[in-house]
């Protein structure tokens, strides 16, 4: 038998298997299609909080907040924003949170004469009251890198400085994964944080080493869900459009 005849015979013999394989491939897409569970629909109106968000400030009052020692939240509300009243101490949410997506807009004072470094537009957003995402006017304002805007204070330097000039509104979008603790009180998994500053990635799933400390190394102590705390650092920083989604 000639070589050509042998090859032709092999092709004919393999034809049924080839057709079967082609048929299997035509049926494969359905085998990898998953139809349930169906994701819940969330409305996302432009310029407003998603429909499943907890709105922490709607531009009118601080009813979702209290003073750091309880009672009325003492900061000033005007023109759709609220502003630190220096010397009044911080405020915190009445509701407690663990894992969240957080959106907050903030503005440092436009007047900067006589202020520099950590004295310019300083405040802070404390996740679970313990872990600080720094708020600071870092536009042409040198300071220590792990204390500038969008740093995890005294821990993680932002990837870039995405600050706008003082007096302009800035945005933080945060994904916060709370720490987990074992039944015995040990750390099972540390907190992680991702931060977008004015639409720019500045903290990329960063592991948080522990609670924020001004002096000394951070460490963990067992705790549960806790409020979001905003710091009074003697600067008239303003906030607006604050909402969270519980994850």
Short mmCIF file of C-alpha atoms in Angstrom, two decimals:
data_model
loop_
_atom_site.label_atom_id
_atom_site.label_comp_id
_atom_site.label_asym_id
_atom_site.label_seq_id
_atom_site.Cartn_x
_atom_site.Cartn_y
_atom_site.Cartn_z
CA UNK A 1 0.00 0.00 0.00
CA UNK A 2 1.37 3.39 -1.00
CA UNK A 3 2.13 6.05 1.58
CA UNK A 4 -0.68 8.29 0.25
CA UNK A 5 -3.23 5.50 0.57
CA UNK A 6 -2.10 4.79 4.15
CA UNK A 7 -2.45 8.46 5.10
CA UNK A 8 -5.89 8.67 3.56
CA UNK A 9 -6.97 5.58 5.49
CA UNK A 10 -5.76 7.10 8.75
CA UNK A 11 -7.67 10.31 8.10
CA UNK A 12 -10.86 8.38 7.36
CA UNK A 13 -10.40 6.31 10.52
CA UNK A 14 -9.94 9.42 12.63
CA UNK A 15 -12.87 11.32 11.13
CA UNK A 16 -15.56 10.09 13.59
CA UNK A 17 -13.41 10.97 16.62
CA UNK A 18 -12.61 14.37 15.12
CA UNK A 19 -16.28 15.08 14.50
CA UNK A 20 -17.08 14.05 18.09
CA UNK A 21 -14.36 16.37 19.46
CA UNK A 22 -15.67 19.25 17.36
CA UNK A 23 -19.16 18.57 18.67
CA UNK A 24 -17.87 18.60 22.25
CA UNK A 25 -16.19 21.95 21.67
CA UNK A 26 -19.40 23.37 20.27
CA UNK A 27 -21.15 22.33 23.50
CA UNK A 28 -18.45 23.53 25.90
CA UNK A 29 -19.57 27.18 26.48
CA UNK A 30 -22.72 26.07 28.32
CA UNK A 31 -20.67 23.84 30.59
CA UNK A 32 -18.88 26.91 32.03
CA UNK A 33 -21.89 29.25 32.27
CA UNK A 34 -23.04 29.89 35.85
CA UNK A 35 -26.50 31.42 36.19
CA UNK A 36 -26.92 31.59 39.96
CA UNK A 37 -26.68 33.34 42.30
CA UNK A 38 -27.82 36.41 40.37
CA UNK A 39 -26.05 39.59 41.62
CA UNK A 40 -28.41 42.05 43.29
CA UNK A 41 -29.02 45.17 41.21
CA UNK A 42 -27.58 48.36 42.73
CA UNK A 43 -28.60 51.74 41.35
CA UNK A 44 -25.65 54.09 40.80
CA UNK A 45 -26.99 57.59 40.15
CA UNK A 46 -24.30 60.03 39.04
CA UNK A 47 -23.11 62.23 41.88
CA UNK A 48 -25.07 60.31 44.52
CA UNK A 49 -24.53 57.34 46.79
CA UNK A 50 -25.31 53.82 45.49
CA UNK A 51 -28.76 52.56 46.42
CA UNK A 52 -27.37 50.04 48.92
CA UNK A 53 -25.15 52.55 50.73
CA UNK A 54 -25.47 53.84 54.27
CA UNK A 55 -25.48 57.62 53.84
CA UNK A 56 -23.54 59.18 56.70
CA UNK A 57 -23.99 62.78 55.59
CA UNK A 58 -26.63 63.96 53.13
CA UNK A 59 -25.70 67.63 53.24
CA UNK A 60 -28.18 68.67 55.91
CA UNK A 61 -27.28 67.42 59.39
CA UNK A 62 -25.02 65.23 61.51
CA UNK A 63 -27.74 62.93 62.79
CA UNK A 64 -25.61 59.88 61.89
CA UNK A 65 -22.77 61.18 64.07
CA UNK A 66 -22.00 61.90 67.71
CA UNK A 67 -19.22 63.53 69.69
CA UNK A 68 -16.23 61.34 70.50
CA UNK A 69 -17.53 61.00 74.05
CA UNK A 70 -21.17 60.69 72.98
CA UNK A 71 -23.88 63.27 72.68
CA UNK A 72 -24.36 65.91 69.99
CA UNK A 73 -21.78 66.08 67.17
CA UNK A 74 -20.35 69.59 67.67
CA UNK A 75 -19.03 70.39 64.18
CA UNK A 76 -20.55 73.08 61.95
CA UNK A 77 -22.94 72.29 59.07
CA UNK A 78 -23.39 74.77 56.21
CA UNK A 79 -23.70 74.80 52.41
CA UNK A 80 -23.98 71.02 52.09
CA UNK A 81 -20.81 70.29 54.08
CA UNK A 82 -19.68 69.97 57.67
CA UNK A 83 -16.52 71.46 59.11
CA UNK A 84 -14.27 70.80 62.08
CA UNK A 85 -14.77 73.25 64.95
CA UNK A 86 -11.23 73.42 66.36
CA UNK A 87 -11.08 72.48 70.00
CA UNK A 88 -14.42 70.65 69.95
CA UNK A 89 -12.83 67.18 69.64
CA UNK A 90 -13.57 64.54 67.03
CA UNK A 91 -16.81 62.96 65.94
CA UNK A 92 -17.75 59.36 65.21
CA UNK A 93 -20.55 57.49 63.51
CA UNK A 94 -23.31 56.11 65.66
CA UNK A 95 -23.25 52.94 63.59
CA UNK A 96 -20.43 50.42 63.87
CA UNK A 97 -18.73 48.91 60.84
CA UNK A 98 -16.30 46.14 59.91
CA UNK A 99 -15.58 45.54 56.20
CA UNK A 100 -16.68 48.54 54.13
CA UNK A 101 -16.39 50.53 50.97
CA UNK A 102 -16.12 54.18 52.04
CA UNK A 103 -16.52 57.34 50.00
CA UNK A 104 -15.67 60.70 51.55
CA UNK A 105 -14.93 64.10 50.09
CA UNK A 106 -12.85 66.61 52.05
CA UNK A 107 -11.43 70.09 51.67
CA UNK A 108 -8.55 71.76 53.48
CA UNK A 109 -8.71 75.51 54.18
CA UNK A 110 -7.77 77.76 51.26
CA UNK A 111 -5.85 80.12 53.54
CA UNK A 112 -2.38 78.65 54.14
CA UNK A 113 -0.31 81.65 55.21
CA UNK A 114 1.53 80.81 58.41
CA UNK A 115 0.80 77.08 58.14
CA UNK A 116 3.04 74.31 56.83
CA UNK A 117 3.81 70.64 57.28
CA UNK A 118 1.48 68.85 59.67
CA UNK A 119 -0.23 72.12 60.61
CA UNK A 120 -1.81 72.58 57.17
CA UNK A 121 -5.29 71.13 56.76
CA UNK A 122 -4.73 68.26 59.17
CA UNK A 123 -7.46 65.79 60.09
CA UNK A 124 -7.80 62.03 59.88
CA UNK A 125 -10.26 59.28 59.03
CA UNK A 126 -9.99 56.45 61.54
CA UNK A 127 -11.41 53.11 60.41
CA UNK A 128 -12.88 51.24 63.38
CA UNK A 129 -11.68 54.23 65.47
CA UNK A 130 -8.13 52.82 65.48
CA UNK A 131 -6.53 52.92 62.03
CA UNK A 132 -5.88 56.34 60.50
CA UNK A 133 -6.06 57.34 56.86
CA UNK A 134 -4.39 60.75 56.91
CA UNK A 135 -6.14 63.92 55.76
CA UNK A 136 -3.68 66.73 55.10
CA UNK A 137 -3.02 69.53 52.64
CA UNK A 138 -0.10 67.88 50.84
CA UNK A 139 -0.11 70.15 47.80
CA UNK A 140 3.43 71.61 47.63
CA UNK A 141 3.73 71.04 51.37
CA UNK A 142 6.72 68.88 52.42
CA UNK A 143 6.35 66.67 55.50
CA UNK A 144 7.35 63.13 56.45
CA UNK A 145 6.14 60.79 53.71
CA UNK A 146 4.24 58.40 55.98
CA UNK A 147 2.31 61.36 57.36
CA UNK A 148 1.21 63.06 54.15
CA UNK A 149 -2.27 62.94 52.64
CA UNK A 150 -3.49 59.40 51.86
CA UNK A 151 -0.83 57.78 54.02
CA UNK A 152 -1.78 55.13 56.52
CA UNK A 153 -0.44 57.35 59.25
CA UNK A 154 3.07 56.42 60.38
CA UNK A 155 2.80 53.14 58.44
CA UNK A 156 2.27 53.23 54.67
CA UNK A 157 3.47 55.90 52.23
CA UNK A 158 1.04 56.58 49.34
CA UNK A 159 2.21 55.41 45.91
CA UNK A 160 1.91 58.96 44.55
CA UNK A 161 0.85 62.39 45.78
CA UNK A 162 -2.52 63.00 44.09
CA UNK A 163 -3.36 66.12 46.12
CA UNK A 164 -5.28 69.05 44.67
CA UNK A 165 -4.53 72.63 45.77
CA UNK A 166 -5.88 73.83 49.11
CA UNK A 167 -9.47 75.01 49.04
CA UNK A 168 -10.51 72.43 46.42
CA UNK A 169 -12.57 69.34 47.17
CA UNK A 170 -10.71 66.03 47.24
CA UNK A 171 -12.04 62.47 47.22
CA UNK A 172 -11.10 59.26 48.97
CA UNK A 173 -12.56 55.93 47.92
CA UNK A 174 -11.57 53.21 50.35
CA UNK A 175 -11.91 49.45 50.57
CA UNK A 176 -11.39 48.38 54.18
CA UNK A 177 -11.02 44.77 55.24
CA UNK A 178 -11.16 44.60 59.02
CA UNK A 179 -8.71 42.53 61.04
CA UNK A 180 -9.83 39.12 62.31
CA UNK A 181 -9.03 37.71 65.72
CA UNK A 182 -9.05 34.14 66.96
CA UNK A 183 -11.23 32.95 69.83
CA UNK A 184 -8.16 33.13 72.03
CA UNK A 185 -7.62 36.80 71.16
CA UNK A 186 -4.70 36.37 68.77
CA UNK A 187 -4.51 37.99 65.37
CA UNK A 188 -5.95 35.65 62.73
CA UNK A 189 -5.53 38.08 59.82
CA UNK A 190 -4.46 41.74 59.72
CA UNK A 191 -6.47 44.59 58.27
CA UNK A 192 -6.01 45.53 54.62
CA UNK A 193 -6.77 48.82 52.92
CA UNK A 194 -7.03 50.02 49.34
CA UNK A 195 -7.34 53.77 48.71
CA UNK A 196 -8.08 55.85 45.64
CA UNK A 197 -7.22 59.55 46.05
CA UNK A 198 -8.93 61.73 43.46
CA UNK A 199 -9.36 58.65 41.28
CA UNK A 200 -5.71 57.58 41.57
CA UNK A 201 -4.63 54.36 43.29
CA UNK A 202 -2.44 55.31 46.27
CA UNK A 203 -2.74 52.32 48.64
CA UNK A 204 -2.95 48.91 46.98
CA UNK A 205 -4.33 46.24 49.35
CA UNK A 206 -1.83 47.37 51.97
CA UNK A 207 -1.48 45.27 55.12
CA UNK A 208 -2.03 47.43 58.19
CA UNK A 209 0.45 46.64 60.95
CA UNK A 210 -1.83 47.59 63.83
CA UNK A 211 -3.58 50.55 65.39
CA UNK A 212 -2.24 54.01 64.64
CA UNK A 213 0.40 55.26 67.05
CA UNK A 214 2.00 58.71 67.10
CA UNK A 215 4.98 57.34 69.03
CA UNK A 216 6.13 53.75 68.88
CA UNK A 217 5.31 50.70 66.80
CA UNK A 218 1.74 49.71 65.87
CA UNK A 219 0.18 46.61 67.37
CA UNK A 220 -3.15 44.79 67.50
CA UNK A 221 -5.56 44.18 70.35
CA UNK A 222 -8.79 42.21 69.83
CA UNK A 223 -11.88 44.25 68.97
CA UNK A 224 -15.08 44.05 66.99
CA UNK A 225 -16.88 46.33 64.56
CA UNK A 226 -16.52 49.99 65.53
CA UNK A 227 -17.44 53.51 64.36
CA UNK A 228 -15.68 55.62 61.76
CA UNK A 229 -13.99 58.50 63.58
CA UNK A 230 -13.03 61.90 62.16
CA UNK A 231 -10.26 63.81 63.91
CA UNK A 232 -10.20 67.38 65.20
CA UNK A 233 -6.60 68.46 64.65
CA UNK A 234 -7.21 72.21 65.10
CA UNK A 235 -7.77 72.83 61.40
CA UNK A 236 -11.05 73.79 59.72
CA UNK A 237 -11.21 70.83 57.36
CA UNK A 238 -14.60 70.27 55.70
CA UNK A 239 -16.33 67.06 54.62
CA UNK A 240 -19.27 66.17 52.39
CA UNK A 241 -20.84 63.24 50.50
CA UNK A 242 -19.91 60.62 53.06
CA UNK A 243 -21.31 57.12 52.55
CA UNK A 244 -20.38 53.51 53.14
CA UNK A 245 -21.33 50.14 51.72
CA UNK A 246 -21.05 47.23 54.11
CA UNK A 247 -19.17 44.37 52.45
#
